[in-house]
Short mmCIF file of C-alpha atoms and ligand atoms in Angstrom, two decimals:
data_model
loop_
_atom_site.label_atom_id
_atom_site.label_comp_id
_atom_site.label_asym_id
_atom_site.label_seq_id
_atom_site.Cartn_x
_atom_site.Cartn_y
_atom_site.Cartn_z
CA MET X 1 44.60 -70.90 141.71
CA SER X 2 40.93 -70.60 140.22
CA TYR X 3 38.91 -67.26 140.21
CA ASP X 4 35.42 -67.81 138.80
CA LEU X 5 34.08 -64.57 136.84
CA LYS X 6 30.48 -66.08 137.29
CA GLY X 7 28.02 -63.76 139.05
CA LYS X 8 30.80 -61.47 139.48
CA ARG X 9 30.57 -57.26 139.07
CA VAL X 10 33.22 -56.71 136.36
CA TYR X 11 34.83 -53.37 135.67
CA VAL X 12 36.44 -52.93 132.38
CA ALA X 13 38.33 -49.55 132.34
CA GLY X 14 39.13 -48.39 128.83
CA HIS X 15 35.91 -49.96 127.37
CA ARG X 16 35.93 -47.79 124.24
CA GLY X 17 39.61 -48.68 123.23
CA MET X 18 40.50 -51.49 120.92
CA VAL X 19 41.51 -53.95 123.76
CA GLY X 20 38.85 -52.82 126.06
CA SER X 21 36.20 -53.47 123.67
CA ALA X 22 37.74 -57.25 122.73
CA ILE X 23 37.80 -57.62 126.55
CA VAL X 24 34.14 -56.78 126.94
CA ARG X 25 33.38 -59.00 123.60
CA ARG X 26 35.22 -61.81 125.58
CA LEU X 27 33.48 -61.47 128.73
CA ALA X 28 29.97 -61.98 127.50
CA SER X 29 30.28 -65.73 127.62
CA GLU X 30 31.61 -65.70 131.66
CA GLY X 31 28.35 -64.93 133.07
CA CYS X 32 29.24 -61.81 134.87
CA GLU X 33 27.88 -58.32 135.20
CA ILE X 34 30.01 -56.12 133.13
CA LEU X 35 30.82 -52.60 134.29
CA THR X 36 31.88 -49.62 132.16
CA ALA X 37 32.04 -45.61 132.76
CA THR X 38 32.45 -43.12 129.74
CA ARG X 39 34.74 -40.00 130.35
CA ALA X 40 32.01 -37.97 131.17
CA GLU X 41 30.70 -40.45 133.97
CA VAL X 42 34.38 -40.64 135.38
CA ASP X 43 37.60 -38.81 134.39
CA LEU X 44 39.90 -41.54 134.95
CA THR X 45 43.14 -38.96 135.62
CA ARG X 46 40.87 -37.59 138.48
CA GLN X 47 41.62 -39.21 141.79
CA THR X 48 38.35 -38.18 143.36
CA GLU X 49 35.91 -39.14 140.63
CA VAL X 50 37.64 -42.38 140.01
CA GLU X 51 37.54 -43.07 143.92
CA ALA X 52 33.64 -42.01 143.82
CA TRP X 53 32.57 -44.02 141.03
CA MET X 54 34.48 -46.99 142.36
CA GLY X 55 33.01 -46.58 145.63
CA LYS X 56 29.42 -46.10 144.25
CA ASN X 57 29.89 -49.20 141.74
CA ARG X 58 31.80 -51.64 143.86
CA PRO X 59 33.35 -54.09 141.13
CA ASP X 60 34.49 -57.49 142.41
CA ALA X 61 37.17 -57.47 139.38
CA VAL X 62 38.83 -54.95 137.40
CA PHE X 63 40.95 -55.11 134.28
CA LEU X 64 42.78 -51.83 133.80
CA ALA X 65 42.87 -51.47 130.02
CA ALA X 66 42.38 -47.75 129.73
CA ALA X 67 45.39 -45.84 128.55
CA LYS X 68 46.77 -42.97 126.62
CA VAL X 69 48.30 -44.97 123.40
CA GLY X 70 49.99 -44.27 120.00
CA GLY X 71 52.26 -45.47 117.30
CA ILE X 72 56.09 -44.28 117.12
CA LEU X 73 55.59 -41.06 116.15
CA ALA X 74 52.80 -39.85 118.61
CA ASN X 75 54.89 -41.36 121.59
CA ASP X 76 58.01 -39.44 120.55
CA THR X 77 56.28 -36.17 119.98
CA TYR X 78 53.74 -36.04 123.12
CA PRO X 79 56.22 -37.24 126.21
CA ALA X 80 54.50 -35.59 129.04
CA ASP X 81 51.05 -36.76 127.82
CA PHE X 82 52.16 -40.24 127.54
CA LEU X 83 53.95 -40.33 130.78
CA TYR X 84 51.62 -38.22 133.01
CA ASP X 85 48.31 -39.55 131.67
CA ASN X 86 48.85 -43.35 132.23
CA LEU X 87 50.79 -42.73 135.43
CA ILE X 88 47.97 -41.09 137.03
CA LEU X 89 45.04 -43.09 135.51
CA GLU X 90 46.68 -46.52 136.50
CA ALA X 91 47.71 -44.71 140.10
CA ASN X 92 43.92 -43.88 140.58
CA ILE X 93 42.32 -47.12 139.45
CA ILE X 94 44.84 -49.30 141.41
CA HIS X 95 44.64 -47.05 144.81
CA ALA X 96 40.81 -47.04 144.65
CA ALA X 97 40.74 -50.74 143.75
CA HIS X 98 42.81 -51.43 146.93
CA LYS X 99 40.67 -49.00 148.92
CA ILE X 100 37.14 -50.53 147.94
CA GLY X 101 38.85 -54.27 148.57
CA VAL X 102 38.72 -55.33 145.02
CA GLU X 103 39.37 -59.17 144.83
CA LYS X 104 41.10 -59.32 141.54
CA LEU X 105 42.71 -56.82 139.36
CA MET X 106 44.52 -57.18 136.01
CA PHE X 107 46.63 -54.20 134.98
CA LEU X 108 47.58 -54.20 130.87
CA GLY X 109 51.03 -53.01 129.91
CA SER X 110 52.91 -53.34 126.68
CA SER X 111 55.92 -54.99 125.36
CA CYS X 112 57.80 -51.56 125.23
CA ILE X 113 58.13 -51.86 128.60
CA TYR X 114 61.49 -54.11 127.69
CA PRO X 115 65.13 -52.54 127.21
CA LYS X 116 66.08 -52.01 123.93
CA PHE X 117 68.58 -54.37 123.24
CA ALA X 118 66.74 -57.48 125.56
CA ASP X 119 67.88 -60.76 124.62
CA GLN X 120 64.88 -62.25 122.31
CA PRO X 121 62.68 -63.61 122.65
CA ILE X 122 62.28 -61.40 125.99
CA ALA X 123 61.46 -63.01 128.84
CA GLU X 124 59.69 -61.58 132.01
CA GLU X 125 63.07 -61.62 133.75
CA SER X 126 64.38 -58.94 131.30
CA LEU X 127 62.27 -55.95 132.81
CA LEU X 128 64.73 -53.36 133.91
CA THR X 129 67.84 -54.81 132.81
CA GLY X 130 69.15 -52.36 130.34
CA LEU X 131 68.01 -48.85 129.00
CA LEU X 132 64.84 -48.47 127.02
CA GLU X 133 64.22 -47.38 123.64
CA PRO X 134 64.07 -43.82 123.59
CA THR X 135 60.82 -43.26 121.09
CA ASN X 136 58.72 -44.95 123.37
CA GLU X 137 60.27 -44.56 127.39
CA TRP X 138 57.88 -42.23 128.38
CA TYR X 139 54.91 -44.96 127.89
CA ALA X 140 57.10 -47.59 128.74
CA ILE X 141 58.10 -45.94 132.34
CA ALA X 142 54.21 -45.31 133.03
CA LYS X 143 53.60 -49.07 132.20
CA ILE X 144 56.69 -49.98 134.29
CA ALA X 145 55.58 -48.05 137.14
CA GLY X 146 51.89 -49.77 136.89
CA ILE X 147 53.33 -53.37 137.08
CA LYS X 148 55.23 -52.18 140.26
CA LEU X 149 52.00 -50.60 141.50
CA CYS X 150 50.31 -53.84 141.64
CA GLN X 151 53.13 -55.67 143.14
CA ALA X 152 53.56 -53.35 145.72
CA TYR X 153 49.73 -53.82 146.94
CA ARG X 154 50.47 -57.33 146.54
CA ARG X 155 52.88 -57.43 149.00
CA GLN X 156 51.85 -54.80 151.36
CA HIS X 157 48.18 -55.15 151.48
CA GLY X 158 47.84 -58.88 150.06
CA ARG X 159 45.89 -57.66 147.04
CA ASP X 160 45.23 -60.03 144.03
CA PHE X 161 46.54 -57.48 141.38
CA ILE X 162 48.22 -58.82 138.37
CA SER X 163 49.86 -57.31 135.07
CA ALA X 164 49.59 -58.64 131.37
CA MET X 165 52.05 -57.51 129.16
CA PRO X 166 50.61 -57.66 125.44
CA THR X 167 52.56 -57.77 122.19
CA ASN X 168 51.66 -55.21 119.17
CA LEU X 169 47.94 -55.76 119.13
CA TYR X 170 45.65 -55.48 116.15
CA GLY X 171 42.12 -55.77 115.12
CA PRO X 172 38.48 -54.15 115.21
CA GLY X 173 38.57 -51.16 116.79
CA ASP X 174 41.97 -50.04 115.89
CA ASN X 175 42.94 -46.71 115.51
CA PHE X 176 43.65 -45.92 111.74
CA ASP X 177 44.84 -42.08 111.91
CA LEU X 178 47.93 -42.25 110.21
CA GLN X 179 49.79 -39.72 112.39
CA SER X 180 49.27 -41.36 115.81
CA SER X 181 48.49 -45.32 115.05
CA HIS X 182 50.84 -48.24 115.12
CA VAL X 183 52.16 -49.91 112.00
CA MET X 184 49.36 -52.83 111.20
CA PRO X 185 46.59 -50.13 110.86
CA ALA X 186 48.53 -47.71 108.94
CA LEU X 187 49.46 -50.21 106.78
CA ILE X 188 46.16 -51.41 106.05
CA ARG X 189 44.60 -48.03 105.51
CA LYS X 190 47.60 -46.91 103.38
CA ALA X 191 47.16 -50.08 101.11
CA HIS X 192 43.45 -49.73 101.01
CA GLU X 193 43.60 -46.15 99.70
CA ALA X 194 46.20 -46.64 97.19
CA LYS X 195 44.26 -49.50 96.04
CA VAL X 196 40.98 -47.81 95.55
CA ASN X 197 42.72 -44.57 93.97
CA ARG X 198 45.06 -46.51 91.91
CA LEU X 199 48.28 -45.39 93.45
CA PRO X 200 51.73 -46.75 92.14
CA GLU X 201 53.09 -47.31 95.87
CA ILE X 202 52.64 -46.70 99.19
CA THR X 203 55.29 -45.68 101.78
CA VAL X 204 56.50 -47.21 104.89
CA TRP X 205 58.02 -45.57 107.36
CA GLY X 206 62.06 -46.67 108.49
CA THR X 207 64.07 -49.21 106.56
CA GLY X 208 61.32 -52.10 106.87
CA LYS X 209 63.93 -53.93 108.85
CA PRO X 210 62.59 -53.82 112.21
CA ARG X 211 61.05 -56.90 113.73
CA ARG X 212 57.65 -56.66 115.23
CA GLU X 213 55.39 -59.60 116.81
CA PHE X 214 51.57 -59.05 116.41
CA LEU X 215 48.54 -60.67 117.91
CA HIS X 216 44.98 -60.19 117.32
CA VAL X 217 43.22 -58.44 120.15
CA ASP X 218 40.41 -60.81 120.34
CA ASP X 219 43.27 -63.80 121.19
CA CYS X 220 44.62 -61.17 123.54
CA ALA X 221 41.26 -60.48 125.36
CA ASP X 222 40.99 -64.26 125.57
CA ALA X 223 44.73 -64.53 127.14
CA CYS X 224 43.48 -61.83 129.93
CA VAL X 225 40.32 -63.60 130.88
CA HIS X 226 42.35 -66.70 131.10
CA LEU X 227 45.13 -65.37 133.31
CA MET X 228 42.58 -63.47 135.15
CA LYS X 229 41.02 -66.78 136.18
CA THR X 230 44.14 -68.67 136.72
CA TYR X 231 47.09 -66.61 137.69
CA SER X 232 48.11 -65.03 140.79
CA ALA X 233 51.72 -64.24 141.39
CA ASP X 234 53.52 -61.14 141.47
CA VAL X 235 55.74 -61.53 137.88
CA HIS X 236 53.97 -59.86 134.85
CA VAL X 237 53.09 -62.10 131.98
CA ASN X 238 53.64 -61.70 128.17
CA VAL X 239 50.94 -61.75 125.89
CA GLY X 240 52.08 -62.53 122.51
CA SER X 241 51.86 -65.07 119.87
CA GLY X 242 55.57 -66.12 119.84
CA GLU X 243 56.47 -65.36 116.20
CA ASP X 244 57.93 -62.33 114.62
CA ILE X 245 58.26 -60.73 111.27
CA THR X 246 59.67 -57.85 109.26
CA ILE X 247 57.93 -54.98 108.84
CA LEU X 248 58.45 -55.17 104.91
CA GLU X 249 57.48 -59.01 105.36
CA LEU X 250 54.34 -57.17 106.98
CA THR X 251 53.55 -54.29 104.36
CA GLN X 252 53.78 -57.25 101.72
CA LEU X 253 51.37 -59.57 103.72
CA VAL X 254 49.09 -56.47 104.08
CA ALA X 255 49.01 -55.72 100.52
CA LYS X 256 47.92 -59.40 99.41
CA VAL X 257 45.20 -59.14 102.10
CA VAL X 258 44.05 -55.62 100.89
CA GLY X 259 44.63 -56.59 96.87
CA PHE X 260 47.38 -53.93 96.54
CA SER X 261 49.79 -54.92 93.85
CA GLY X 262 51.90 -51.68 93.68
CA GLY X 263 55.33 -50.89 94.88
CA ILE X 264 56.78 -50.31 98.73
CA VAL X 265 59.09 -46.72 99.20
CA HIS X 266 60.65 -46.30 102.33
CA ASP X 267 60.67 -42.84 104.17
CA LEU X 268 63.93 -42.83 106.05
CA ALA X 269 63.17 -39.67 107.86
CA LYS X 270 61.01 -41.65 110.18
CA PRO X 271 62.39 -43.51 113.05
CA ASP X 272 63.04 -47.24 112.72
CA GLY X 273 62.46 -47.76 116.69
CA THR X 274 63.45 -50.65 118.57
CA PRO X 275 65.41 -53.09 116.21
CA ARG X 276 63.53 -56.46 117.24
CA LYS X 277 60.80 -57.00 120.43
CA LEU X 278 59.77 -60.47 120.16
CA MET X 279 58.73 -61.66 123.59
CA SER X 280 58.68 -65.21 125.13
CA ALA X 281 55.64 -66.81 125.14
CA GLU X 282 56.95 -69.34 127.42
CA LYS X 283 55.27 -68.50 130.43
CA LEU X 284 51.64 -67.94 128.94
CA ARG X 285 52.14 -71.39 127.32
CA ALA X 286 52.91 -73.21 130.52
CA LEU X 287 49.62 -71.76 131.80
CA GLY X 288 47.77 -73.63 129.20
CA TRP X 289 47.10 -70.72 127.03
CA TYR X 290 47.74 -70.75 123.15
CA PRO X 291 46.79 -68.05 120.45
CA ARG X 292 43.86 -69.11 117.91
CA ILE X 293 44.15 -66.42 115.38
CA PRO X 294 46.72 -66.71 112.31
CA LEU X 295 48.31 -63.71 111.21
CA GLU X 296 46.81 -63.57 107.78
CA ALA X 297 43.33 -64.47 108.98
CA GLY X 298 43.84 -61.87 111.40
CA ILE X 299 44.71 -59.10 109.06
CA THR X 300 41.71 -60.27 106.52
CA ASN X 301 39.16 -59.63 109.69
CA ALA X 302 41.09 -56.54 110.62
CA TYR X 303 40.38 -55.18 106.97
CA GLU X 304 36.99 -56.19 106.81
CA ALA X 305 36.19 -54.03 110.19
CA PHE X 306 38.44 -51.25 108.54
CA LEU X 307 35.78 -51.57 105.41
CA LYS X 308 32.54 -51.47 107.52
CA GLY X 309 34.05 -48.57 109.75
CA GLU X 310 34.03 -50.33 112.69
CA TYR X 311 37.34 -48.16 113.78
CA LEU X 312 37.78 -45.66 115.73
CA GLU X 313 39.30 -42.48 113.94
CA ARG X 314 40.97 -41.08 117.30
CA ARG X 315 42.47 -37.71 117.82
CA GLN X 316 45.98 -38.15 119.04
CA GLY X 317 46.27 -38.24 122.71
CA ASP X 318 42.83 -39.67 123.16
CA ALA X 319 42.83 -42.04 125.79
CA ALA X 320 41.93 -45.94 124.81
P1 LIG M 401 56.40 -49.35 118.15
O1 LIG M 401 56.26 -50.99 117.97
O2 LIG M 401 56.31 -49.25 119.07
O3 LIG M 401 57.79 -49.08 117.17
O4 LIG M 401 55.66 -48.79 117.36
P2 LIG M 401 55.04 -48.84 115.71
O5 LIG M 401 53.68 -49.86 115.53
O6 LIG M 401 54.02 -47.43 115.59
O7 LIG M 401 56.51 -48.90 114.27
C1 LIG M 401 56.35 -50.17 114.44
C2 LIG M 401 57.45 -50.17 113.31
O8 LIG M 401 56.94 -49.90 112.22
C3 LIG M 401 58.69 -48.91 113.34
O9 LIG M 401 59.83 -49.36 112.71
C4 LIG M 401 57.72 -47.82 112.19
O10 LIG M 401 58.82 -47.24 111.66
C5 LIG M 401 57.44 -48.96 111.27
N1 LIG M 401 56.28 -48.37 110.39
C6 LIG M 401 56.43 -48.65 109.15
N2 LIG M 401 55.24 -47.72 108.46
C7 LIG M 401 54.78 -47.07 109.67
C8 LIG M 401 53.51 -46.66 109.48
O11 LIG M 401 52.64 -45.93 108.38
N3 LIG M 401 52.96 -46.29 110.59
C9 LIG M 401 53.77 -46.73 111.55
N4 LIG M 401 53.33 -46.10 112.96
N5 LIG M 401 54.64 -46.78 111.80
C10 LIG M 401 55.33 -47.75 110.67
#
């Protein structure tokens, strides 16, 4: 199938977040009209506001990149926020998109939807085959519900709603707040501050042994646009690099990019989370998409963005 974005009215929900803003940048070359809305214009957790805005602006296509996001500590500390806010905003947008007859919608989730001990690399079919990682199961349940909503509206109403599940993303627009961020921006900030302040060491949460996969957000946005144009089926698609590294190896790489040459110590009171979550990239590759930004070059780009202040120092709990 092929869905041409040219001349279409394309709504990017969550355009201030790291992923949404990357999708907006990527769409600039598609010849479409990009629609965005600030939180003052439409509160996505309010059904009447979402339906009124969608009815008035009538997008042809929607990228659903709005979400309440956060790292391992934030997820573990605010379960109600992560479950409720994500459930309600995705239900509001998907249902409103159905009501006004949106031609195509892409829902964005996360690799944490998969069982904690899923076989690696994790294939799309592993969904709902085992227990979730407890530190982020609230967020995961909401994202699984989003996938199911898309499938349900496809099945019952014939809507072309699809889902993409990105791996751990990083890049410009990331959240560098140490309490609520993910590991990559946290390490960039810690290494930078240690370098500037001539500190002897940086502290890494947990053992450093968990393995994680990382993808630059511009690669993710490119994959999302590719899927929007070429993919139509009810199975969600993993969006990843297909490679993973340990948190300790990542720390060493970030230290190299930033130019921090001190030591690394571990805070074992902090959780490790799931031991490994490398997603299978086979499905996306079979659809003709490959990542273009190698990890070290990507981290260099993210560090430059951090230095320019191109990041959102979000309060924990702010939606992306
Ligand atoms: P996760 O992928 O959902 O577990 O989320 P994170 O990106 O927050 O954490 C990934 C891994 O990095 C976990 O094992 C963390 O314990 C570890 N980690 C090490 N240092 C940090 C840090 O400073 N911040 C965060 N968020 N994670 C860290």
